[in-house]
């Protein structure tokens, strides 16, 4: 292990300058993502009919889902840091080029759709690469803290991104918003270049990309812990990676709580998730991590059902905070377990599988939310979410490798190497 890795193991992750640089780059990137997406959607409303706006959004979401697994292969083949830097540079160039084009021409579908397509493809490469970096920048016993800090970063970006996009769009225009997103990607790139890895990136042996993808999927499928863990992640994130937000809108509308009521529940969810991330960032250890994950899923299942049947807005807000807290715990623990258990040679591909479960498949589920609420009501939708979380918890408790899974506790120093 290099000096960077030894230093990382000698202090908590939240006091490690190298980890904080990675986190800063990640935060700038996620915030840029949000500003870009809102600017793209706003530009689409100015360039096309409402029915065509969905085409622009789908143009970005579809390639990200389709190429996500391939992005994991690329990260493992060439090294995650190299790919994260290259894809950040491409995203920056694409968005700034789009901003420059909009200076002399109004937004139109011929510009927005290609931008969304390219951005979606590059995102499919960037996300597995940047997600595979933590084991290379910190000691194994600090991974839970790093994932908790990543959760805080996402919450911060989700709070700042929309405000920044709204302010830029209000003061300037779409061109300025694309420019702001490009600046954020440029900042992410510059900071990422300063991040040191603890050991040289392990590059997979050169075979065909299809062979490497197949090897990665077989590795996950035959791994006694990763196979059920990836299934738990897929089930636990099936609702909470996007569909629940739509469900909250429909629940508030159905109960007459209005937009402000929906906002209160969504904010409570975010506060609960941020509290979980903060708690796990400063926590000295997570005892019985596998059992804690399954218990959190069990509470999330009960909270989701209770939220759907809440008789009043204050009670719904309380249950929103509860499921934000417990789902935040689950997300942190599962991410840390993945990065602790996965062989570094396959980490990009494993990360691409879990990212596909959490983000790539969410757009497919959105139509099901509306149909379920329209036919059976919002309570049924949230009961279904609870049932899916209950299934994930049952899997976690029933698989011995998951039930007994643990994370290395942080310590003052650890020997070099793993």
Tab-separated table of C-alpha atoms in Angstrom:
chain	number	residue	atom	x	y	z
A	1	UNK	CA	0.000	0.000	0.000
A	2	UNK	CA	1.271	3.476	-0.816
A	3	UNK	CA	1.685	6.348	1.572
A	4	UNK	CA	-1.752	7.545	0.625
A	5	UNK	CA	-3.298	4.232	1.641
A	6	UNK	CA	-1.354	4.093	4.930
A	7	UNK	CA	-2.427	7.638	5.782
A	8	UNK	CA	-6.010	6.794	4.953
A	9	UNK	CA	-6.007	3.858	7.362
A	10	UNK	CA	-4.550	6.005	10.173
A	11	UNK	CA	-7.414	8.480	10.371
A	12	UNK	CA	-11.205	8.486	9.976
A	13	UNK	CA	-12.397	8.950	6.402
A	14	UNK	CA	-14.030	12.285	7.227
A	15	UNK	CA	-10.580	13.616	8.203
A	16	UNK	CA	-8.713	12.157	5.231
A	17	UNK	CA	-7.895	14.893	2.702
A	18	UNK	CA	-7.730	12.400	-0.171
A	19	UNK	CA	-11.202	11.047	0.572
A	20	UNK	CA	-12.518	14.589	0.950
A	21	UNK	CA	-11.126	15.492	-2.477
A	22	UNK	CA	-12.907	12.495	-4.005
A	23	UNK	CA	-16.079	13.500	-2.176
A	24	UNK	CA	-15.796	17.093	-3.407
A	25	UNK	CA	-15.356	15.918	-6.991
A	26	UNK	CA	-18.328	13.573	-6.606
A	27	UNK	CA	-20.502	16.340	-5.103
A	28	UNK	CA	-19.639	18.757	-7.925
A	29	UNK	CA	-20.424	16.044	-10.471
A	30	UNK	CA	-23.800	15.088	-8.957
A	31	UNK	CA	-24.772	18.761	-8.612
A	32	UNK	CA	-23.781	19.307	-12.241
A	33	UNK	CA	-25.904	16.312	-13.216
A	34	UNK	CA	-28.942	17.858	-11.543
A	35	UNK	CA	-28.399	21.303	-13.058
A	36	UNK	CA	-27.880	19.741	-16.492
A	37	UNK	CA	-31.008	17.601	-16.276
A	38	UNK	CA	-33.212	20.504	-15.170
A	39	UNK	CA	-31.723	22.760	-17.863
A	40	UNK	CA	-32.293	20.056	-20.483
A	41	UNK	CA	-35.907	19.580	-19.399
A	42	UNK	CA	-36.504	23.341	-19.347
A	43	UNK	CA	-34.959	23.741	-22.793
A	44	UNK	CA	-37.125	20.893	-24.112
A	45	UNK	CA	-40.280	22.661	-22.947
A	46	UNK	CA	-39.182	25.708	-24.947
A	47	UNK	CA	-38.254	23.734	-28.053
A	48	UNK	CA	-41.085	21.211	-28.374
A	49	UNK	CA	-44.618	20.274	-27.490
A	50	UNK	CA	-45.183	18.720	-24.044
A	51	UNK	CA	-45.634	15.308	-25.669
A	52	UNK	CA	-42.109	15.541	-27.091
A	53	UNK	CA	-40.395	16.539	-23.846
A	54	UNK	CA	-40.470	12.909	-22.763
A	55	UNK	CA	-38.433	12.017	-25.859
A	56	UNK	CA	-35.586	14.220	-24.699
A	57	UNK	CA	-35.636	12.778	-21.178
A	58	UNK	CA	-35.814	9.219	-22.520
A	59	UNK	CA	-32.924	9.953	-24.890
A	60	UNK	CA	-30.704	10.392	-21.838
A	61	UNK	CA	-32.178	7.688	-19.605
A	62	UNK	CA	-32.305	4.864	-22.142
A	63	UNK	CA	-28.613	4.714	-23.150
A	64	UNK	CA	-27.589	5.032	-19.514
A	65	UNK	CA	-29.576	1.886	-18.713
A	66	UNK	CA	-28.526	0.017	-21.866
A	67	UNK	CA	-24.798	0.713	-21.581
A	68	UNK	CA	-24.431	0.626	-17.772
A	69	UNK	CA	-23.068	-2.934	-17.681
A	70	UNK	CA	-20.669	-2.093	-20.500
A	71	UNK	CA	-19.483	0.875	-18.467
A	72	UNK	CA	-18.444	-1.511	-15.709
A	73	UNK	CA	-16.386	-3.522	-18.198
A	74	UNK	CA	-14.630	-0.346	-19.375
A	75	UNK	CA	-13.862	0.699	-15.781
A	76	UNK	CA	-12.342	-2.686	-14.947
A	77	UNK	CA	-10.398	-2.911	-18.210
A	78	UNK	CA	-8.740	0.526	-18.120
A	79	UNK	CA	-8.941	1.391	-14.423
A	80	UNK	CA	-11.733	3.361	-12.696
A	81	UNK	CA	-9.754	6.545	-12.059
A	82	UNK	CA	-8.680	6.895	-15.677
A	83	UNK	CA	-12.225	6.299	-16.914
A	84	UNK	CA	-13.799	8.636	-14.344
A	85	UNK	CA	-11.415	11.436	-15.406
A	86	UNK	CA	-11.962	10.831	-19.125
A	87	UNK	CA	-15.759	10.665	-18.874
A	88	UNK	CA	-15.864	13.787	-16.672
A	89	UNK	CA	-13.830	15.603	-19.357
A	90	UNK	CA	-16.194	14.445	-22.105
A	91	UNK	CA	-19.280	15.518	-20.164
A	92	UNK	CA	-17.730	18.923	-19.558
A	93	UNK	CA	-16.865	19.342	-23.247
A	94	UNK	CA	-20.319	18.232	-24.447
A	95	UNK	CA	-22.233	20.554	-22.136
A	96	UNK	CA	-20.009	23.581	-22.753
A	97	UNK	CA	-20.258	22.977	-26.498
A	98	UNK	CA	-24.042	22.866	-26.187
A	99	UNK	CA	-23.961	26.122	-24.205
A	100	UNK	CA	-21.799	27.764	-26.882
A	101	UNK	CA	-24.177	26.577	-29.606
A	102	UNK	CA	-27.168	28.020	-27.760
A	103	UNK	CA	-25.547	31.450	-27.708
A	104	UNK	CA	-26.326	31.867	-31.395
A	105	UNK	CA	-29.365	29.600	-31.808
A	106	UNK	CA	-32.496	28.856	-29.779
A	107	UNK	CA	-32.873	25.383	-28.250
A	108	UNK	CA	-34.210	22.795	-30.676
A	109	UNK	CA	-34.763	19.038	-30.705
A	110	UNK	CA	-31.900	18.483	-33.178
A	111	UNK	CA	-29.499	19.767	-30.533
A	112	UNK	CA	-31.115	18.528	-27.318
A	113	UNK	CA	-31.631	14.883	-28.294
A	114	UNK	CA	-28.002	14.290	-29.426
A	115	UNK	CA	-26.751	16.016	-26.253
A	116	UNK	CA	-28.989	13.795	-24.113
A	117	UNK	CA	-27.887	10.664	-25.986
A	118	UNK	CA	-24.173	11.378	-25.652
A	119	UNK	CA	-24.541	12.409	-22.036
A	120	UNK	CA	-26.483	9.221	-21.231
A	121	UNK	CA	-23.785	7.026	-22.780
A	122	UNK	CA	-20.980	8.834	-20.934
A	123	UNK	CA	-22.938	8.688	-17.673
A	124	UNK	CA	-23.169	4.908	-18.106
A	125	UNK	CA	-19.362	4.805	-18.078
A	126	UNK	CA	-18.748	7.451	-15.419
A	127	UNK	CA	-21.031	6.076	-12.720
A	128	UNK	CA	-19.483	2.580	-12.367
A	129	UNK	CA	-15.988	4.101	-12.539
A	130	UNK	CA	-16.460	6.724	-9.848
A	131	UNK	CA	-18.368	4.236	-7.698
A	132	UNK	CA	-15.472	1.778	-7.860
A	133	UNK	CA	-12.919	4.291	-6.541
A	134	UNK	CA	-13.504	4.236	-2.729
A	135	UNK	CA	-11.666	0.924	-2.065
A	136	UNK	CA	-8.650	2.444	-3.841
A	137	UNK	CA	-8.587	5.675	-1.828
A	138	UNK	CA	-9.236	4.475	1.713
A	139	UNK	CA	-8.706	1.513	4.003
A	140	UNK	CA	-11.299	-1.311	3.992
A	141	UNK	CA	-12.434	-0.491	7.535
A	142	UNK	CA	-13.380	3.038	6.417
A	143	UNK	CA	-15.663	2.037	3.530
A	144	UNK	CA	-18.878	2.303	5.557
A	145	UNK	CA	-17.967	5.859	6.512
A	146	UNK	CA	-17.115	6.734	2.904
A	147	UNK	CA	-20.479	5.414	1.708
A	148	UNK	CA	-22.255	7.389	4.435
A	149	UNK	CA	-20.369	10.517	3.344
A	150	UNK	CA	-21.406	9.769	-0.232
A	151	UNK	CA	-25.020	9.655	0.985
A	152	UNK	CA	-24.590	13.084	2.578
A	153	UNK	CA	-23.080	14.344	-0.670
A	154	UNK	CA	-26.107	13.171	-2.649
A	155	UNK	CA	-28.506	14.843	-0.207
A	156	UNK	CA	-26.515	18.092	-0.380
A	157	UNK	CA	-26.489	17.986	-4.176
A	158	UNK	CA	-30.226	17.289	-4.280
A	159	UNK	CA	-30.765	20.401	-2.153
A	160	UNK	CA	-28.335	22.737	-3.931
A	161	UNK	CA	-28.755	21.558	-7.529
A	162	UNK	CA	-32.398	22.559	-8.091
A	163	UNK	CA	-31.888	25.903	-6.331
A	164	UNK	CA	-28.839	26.682	-8.461
A	165	UNK	CA	-30.579	25.613	-11.673
A	166	UNK	CA	-33.658	27.675	-10.829
A	167	UNK	CA	-31.611	30.759	-9.987
A	168	UNK	CA	-29.519	30.561	-13.168
A	169	UNK	CA	-32.573	29.942	-15.358
A	170	UNK	CA	-34.390	32.861	-13.722
A	171	UNK	CA	-31.508	35.325	-13.981
A	172	UNK	CA	-30.011	34.106	-17.234
A	173	UNK	CA	-31.393	31.480	-19.600
A	174	UNK	CA	-30.863	27.900	-20.743
A	175	UNK	CA	-27.438	28.815	-22.121
A	176	UNK	CA	-26.318	30.032	-18.701
A	177	UNK	CA	-27.704	26.903	-17.040
A	178	UNK	CA	-25.772	24.621	-19.405
A	179	UNK	CA	-22.715	26.762	-18.757
A	180	UNK	CA	-23.146	26.380	-14.988
A	181	UNK	CA	-23.399	22.598	-15.373
A	182	UNK	CA	-20.249	22.618	-17.510
A	183	UNK	CA	-18.361	24.611	-14.889
A	184	UNK	CA	-19.391	22.093	-12.213
A	185	UNK	CA	-18.161	19.202	-14.361
A	186	UNK	CA	-14.907	21.085	-14.958
A	187	UNK	CA	-14.498	21.573	-11.193
A	188	UNK	CA	-15.176	17.870	-10.649
A	189	UNK	CA	-12.535	17.002	-13.252
A	190	UNK	CA	-9.879	19.260	-11.751
A	191	UNK	CA	-10.444	17.937	-8.231
A	192	UNK	CA	-10.573	14.326	-9.410
A	193	UNK	CA	-7.134	14.739	-10.979
A	194	UNK	CA	-5.735	15.440	-7.495
A	195	UNK	CA	-7.137	12.241	-5.954
A	196	UNK	CA	-4.451	9.652	-5.227
A	197	UNK	CA	-5.186	5.949	-5.338
A	198	UNK	CA	-3.770	3.671	-2.658
A	199	UNK	CA	-2.402	1.149	-5.123
A	200	UNK	CA	-2.073	0.914	-8.901
A	201	UNK	CA	-5.378	0.226	-10.569
A	202	UNK	CA	-5.784	-3.460	-11.290
A	203	UNK	CA	-6.678	-3.911	-14.935
A	204	UNK	CA	-8.464	-7.021	-16.116
A	205	UNK	CA	-6.685	-9.214	-18.652
A	206	UNK	CA	-7.496	-8.234	-22.198
A	207	UNK	CA	-10.168	-10.426	-23.734
A	208	UNK	CA	-13.235	-9.421	-25.679
A	209	UNK	CA	-15.604	-6.983	-23.980
A	210	UNK	CA	-18.428	-9.538	-24.184
A	211	UNK	CA	-16.214	-12.124	-22.473
A	212	UNK	CA	-15.334	-9.680	-19.712
A	213	UNK	CA	-18.984	-8.763	-19.229
A	214	UNK	CA	-19.922	-12.439	-19.038
A	215	UNK	CA	-17.092	-13.085	-16.582
A	216	UNK	CA	-18.337	-10.251	-14.374
A	217	UNK	CA	-21.936	-11.444	-14.386
A	218	UNK	CA	-20.836	-15.017	-13.633
A	219	UNK	CA	-18.645	-13.718	-10.805
A	220	UNK	CA	-21.644	-12.025	-9.214
A	221	UNK	CA	-23.967	-14.961	-9.835
A	222	UNK	CA	-21.648	-17.542	-8.264
A	223	UNK	CA	-20.459	-15.427	-5.325
A	224	UNK	CA	-22.104	-16.713	-2.143
A	225	UNK	CA	-22.628	-13.232	-0.696
A	226	UNK	CA	-22.703	-10.893	-3.684
A	227	UNK	CA	-25.456	-12.765	-5.556
A	228	UNK	CA	-28.063	-12.466	-2.764
A	229	UNK	CA	-26.757	-9.007	-1.799
A	230	UNK	CA	-27.267	-7.638	-5.322
A	231	UNK	CA	-30.775	-9.109	-5.256
A	232	UNK	CA	-31.469	-7.368	-1.935
A	233	UNK	CA	-30.191	-4.080	-3.389
A	234	UNK	CA	-32.394	-4.462	-6.451
A	235	UNK	CA	-35.481	-5.169	-4.366
A	236	UNK	CA	-34.811	-2.463	-1.768
A	237	UNK	CA	-34.117	0.210	-4.396
A	238	UNK	CA	-36.891	-0.823	-6.774
A	239	UNK	CA	-39.278	1.677	-5.211
A	240	UNK	CA	-36.990	4.169	-3.514
A	241	UNK	CA	-34.741	5.080	-6.454
A	242	UNK	CA	-37.496	7.164	-8.046
A	243	UNK	CA	-41.002	5.681	-8.088
A	244	UNK	CA	-41.718	6.648	-4.465
A	245	UNK	CA	-41.247	10.331	-5.369
A	246	UNK	CA	-44.031	9.962	-7.943
A	247	UNK	CA	-46.069	8.011	-5.415
A	248	UNK	CA	-45.744	10.860	-2.909
A	249	UNK	CA	-47.115	13.336	-5.443
A	250	UNK	CA	-50.104	11.097	-6.141
A	251	UNK	CA	-50.649	10.347	-2.432
A	252	UNK	CA	-50.693	14.043	-1.527
A	253	UNK	CA	-53.080	14.782	-4.383
A	254	UNK	CA	-55.396	11.912	-3.440
A	255	UNK	CA	-55.563	12.957	0.240
A	256	UNK	CA	-55.953	16.656	-0.514
A	257	UNK	CA	-52.687	17.640	1.139
A	258	UNK	CA	-51.579	19.643	-1.884
A	259	UNK	CA	-48.124	20.445	-3.142
A	260	UNK	CA	-47.003	21.745	0.244
A	261	UNK	CA	-47.971	18.464	1.879
A	262	UNK	CA	-46.008	16.529	-0.704
A	263	UNK	CA	-43.047	18.826	-0.068
A	264	UNK	CA	-43.185	18.241	3.685
A	265	UNK	CA	-43.165	14.453	3.270
A	266	UNK	CA	-40.354	14.540	0.686
A	267	UNK	CA	-38.307	16.873	2.895
A	268	UNK	CA	-38.840	14.616	5.907
A	269	UNK	CA	-37.630	11.667	3.847
A	270	UNK	CA	-34.488	13.602	2.859
A	271	UNK	CA	-33.840	14.713	6.444
A	272	UNK	CA	-34.172	11.123	7.649
A	273	UNK	CA	-31.766	9.871	4.977
A	274	UNK	CA	-29.290	12.652	5.779
A	275	UNK	CA	-29.503	11.791	9.499
A	276	UNK	CA	-28.700	8.162	8.683
A	277	UNK	CA	-25.711	9.204	6.572
A	278	UNK	CA	-24.403	11.552	9.268
A	279	UNK	CA	-24.858	8.922	11.980
A	280	UNK	CA	-22.940	6.296	10.003
A	281	UNK	CA	-20.230	8.808	9.050
A	282	UNK	CA	-19.265	9.478	12.662
A	283	UNK	CA	-20.100	6.018	14.016
A	284	UNK	CA	-17.078	4.027	15.127
A	285	UNK	CA	-18.505	0.787	13.758
A	286	UNK	CA	-21.619	-0.935	12.420
A	287	UNK	CA	-22.110	-4.071	14.511
A	288	UNK	CA	-23.652	-7.053	12.735
A	289	UNK	CA	-23.919	-5.140	9.474
A	290	UNK	CA	-25.879	-7.827	7.614
A	291	UNK	CA	-28.469	-8.200	10.367
A	292	UNK	CA	-28.689	-4.397	10.721
A	293	UNK	CA	-29.368	-4.108	6.985
A	294	UNK	CA	-32.191	-6.655	7.145
A	295	UNK	CA	-33.691	-5.077	10.267
A	296	UNK	CA	-33.642	-1.652	8.588
A	297	UNK	CA	-35.433	-3.165	5.582
A	298	UNK	CA	-38.048	-4.662	7.879
A	299	UNK	CA	-38.726	-1.260	9.454
A	300	UNK	CA	-38.769	0.362	5.999
A	301	UNK	CA	-41.426	-2.132	4.893
A	302	UNK	CA	-43.648	-1.316	7.862
A	303	UNK	CA	-43.064	2.422	7.429
A	304	UNK	CA	-43.972	2.340	3.731
A	305	UNK	CA	-47.273	0.588	4.427
A	306	UNK	CA	-48.020	2.994	7.286
A	307	UNK	CA	-47.226	5.999	5.085
A	308	UNK	CA	-49.731	4.852	2.474
A	309	UNK	CA	-52.438	4.517	5.139
A	310	UNK	CA	-51.533	7.646	7.155
A	311	UNK	CA	-54.755	9.401	8.232
A	312	UNK	CA	-53.208	12.871	8.427
A	313	UNK	CA	-50.324	14.886	7.022
A	314	UNK	CA	-48.281	15.088	10.290
A	315	UNK	CA	-48.368	11.311	10.627
A	316	UNK	CA	-47.362	10.913	6.977
A	317	UNK	CA	-44.445	13.310	7.552
A	318	UNK	CA	-43.297	11.243	10.546
A	319	UNK	CA	-43.376	8.013	8.563
A	320	UNK	CA	-41.600	9.746	5.667
A	321	UNK	CA	-38.749	10.629	8.026
A	322	UNK	CA	-38.680	7.063	9.366
A	323	UNK	CA	-38.361	5.376	5.980
A	324	UNK	CA	-35.780	7.970	4.925
A	325	UNK	CA	-33.716	7.029	7.993
A	326	UNK	CA	-33.985	3.264	7.541
A	327	UNK	CA	-33.583	3.236	3.763
A	328	UNK	CA	-30.512	5.455	4.220
A	329	UNK	CA	-29.026	2.890	6.594
A	330	UNK	CA	-29.738	0.108	4.111
A	331	UNK	CA	-28.159	1.984	1.193
A	332	UNK	CA	-24.979	2.746	3.148
A	333	UNK	CA	-24.521	-0.751	4.547
A	334	UNK	CA	-25.201	-2.530	1.244
A	335	UNK	CA	-22.768	-0.264	-0.640
A	336	UNK	CA	-20.057	-0.837	1.973
A	337	UNK	CA	-20.608	-4.606	1.887
A	338	UNK	CA	-20.362	-4.640	-1.911
A	339	UNK	CA	-17.056	-2.789	-1.878
A	340	UNK	CA	-15.686	-4.887	0.979
A	341	UNK	CA	-16.553	-8.245	-0.571
A	342	UNK	CA	-15.984	-7.677	-4.299
A	343	UNK	CA	-12.653	-8.589	-5.871
A	344	UNK	CA	-11.067	-5.313	-7.105
A	345	UNK	CA	-10.687	-6.858	-10.578
A	346	UNK	CA	-14.472	-7.054	-10.873
A	347	UNK	CA	-15.522	-4.015	-8.849
A	348	UNK	CA	-16.428	-1.855	-11.845
A	349	UNK	CA	-18.695	-4.551	-13.236
A	350	UNK	CA	-20.245	-5.279	-9.834
A	351	UNK	CA	-20.827	-1.555	-9.335
A	352	UNK	CA	-22.451	-1.318	-12.766
A	353	UNK	CA	-24.882	-4.109	-11.839
A	354	UNK	CA	-25.905	-2.432	-8.584
A	355	UNK	CA	-26.120	0.991	-10.264
A	356	UNK	CA	-28.353	-0.499	-12.943
A	357	UNK	CA	-30.582	-1.854	-10.164
A	358	UNK	CA	-30.759	1.490	-8.368
A	359	UNK	CA	-30.931	3.990	-11.239
A	360	UNK	CA	-31.050	2.407	-14.650
A	361	UNK	CA	-34.313	0.499	-14.244
A	362	UNK	CA	-36.247	3.196	-12.373
A	363	UNK	CA	-37.744	4.813	-15.532
A	364	UNK	CA	-39.329	1.470	-16.430
A	365	UNK	CA	-41.268	1.496	-13.155
A	366	UNK	CA	-42.724	5.006	-13.414
A	367	UNK	CA	-45.699	4.001	-15.594
A	368	UNK	CA	-46.563	1.243	-13.092
A	369	UNK	CA	-46.875	3.841	-10.320
A	370	UNK	CA	-49.536	5.831	-12.143
A	371	UNK	CA	-51.486	2.738	-13.196
A	372	UNK	CA	-51.450	1.279	-9.667
A	373	UNK	CA	-52.611	4.508	-8.030
A	374	UNK	CA	-55.262	5.134	-10.691
A	375	UNK	CA	-56.757	1.650	-10.369
A	376	UNK	CA	-56.255	0.736	-6.705
A	377	UNK	CA	-55.215	3.945	-4.920
A	378	UNK	CA	-52.017	5.307	-3.361
A	379	UNK	CA	-52.344	3.108	-0.267
A	380	UNK	CA	-52.066	0.014	-2.461
A	381	UNK	CA	-48.938	1.352	-4.147
A	382	UNK	CA	-47.194	1.957	-0.820
A	383	UNK	CA	-48.365	-1.418	0.459
A	384	UNK	CA	-46.730	-2.952	-2.610
A	385	UNK	CA	-43.509	-1.068	-1.825
A	386	UNK	CA	-43.684	-2.421	1.712
A	387	UNK	CA	-44.169	-5.958	0.414
A	388	UNK	CA	-41.099	-5.657	-1.830
A	389	UNK	CA	-38.990	-4.358	1.090
A	390	UNK	CA	-40.321	-7.186	3.261
A	391	UNK	CA	-39.187	-9.662	0.618
A	392	UNK	CA	-35.717	-8.078	0.628
A	393	UNK	CA	-35.578	-8.268	4.440
A	394	UNK	CA	-36.660	-11.922	4.371
A	395	UNK	CA	-33.883	-12.704	1.896
A	396	UNK	CA	-31.348	-10.917	4.094
A	397	UNK	CA	-32.390	-12.848	7.191
A	398	UNK	CA	-32.641	-16.216	5.409
A	399	UNK	CA	-29.241	-16.254	3.656
A	400	UNK	CA	-26.584	-17.111	6.278
A	401	UNK	CA	-23.812	-15.224	4.428
A	402	UNK	CA	-25.890	-12.035	4.507
A	403	UNK	CA	-27.213	-12.488	8.014
A	404	UNK	CA	-23.699	-12.936	9.412
A	405	UNK	CA	-22.022	-10.341	7.155
A	406	UNK	CA	-19.858	-7.795	8.915
A	407	UNK	CA	-17.694	-4.785	8.155
A	408	UNK	CA	-14.216	-4.218	9.461
A	409	UNK	CA	-14.382	-1.790	12.402
A	410	UNK	CA	-12.329	1.418	12.070
A	411	UNK	CA	-9.053	1.367	13.975
A	412	UNK	CA	-6.148	3.690	14.537
A	413	UNK	CA	-3.857	1.881	12.139
A	414	UNK	CA	-3.881	-1.137	9.915
A	415	UNK	CA	-1.072	-3.080	8.316
A	416	UNK	CA	-0.110	-2.314	4.795
A	417	UNK	CA	-1.907	-4.296	2.209
A	418	UNK	CA	-5.080	-6.264	2.546
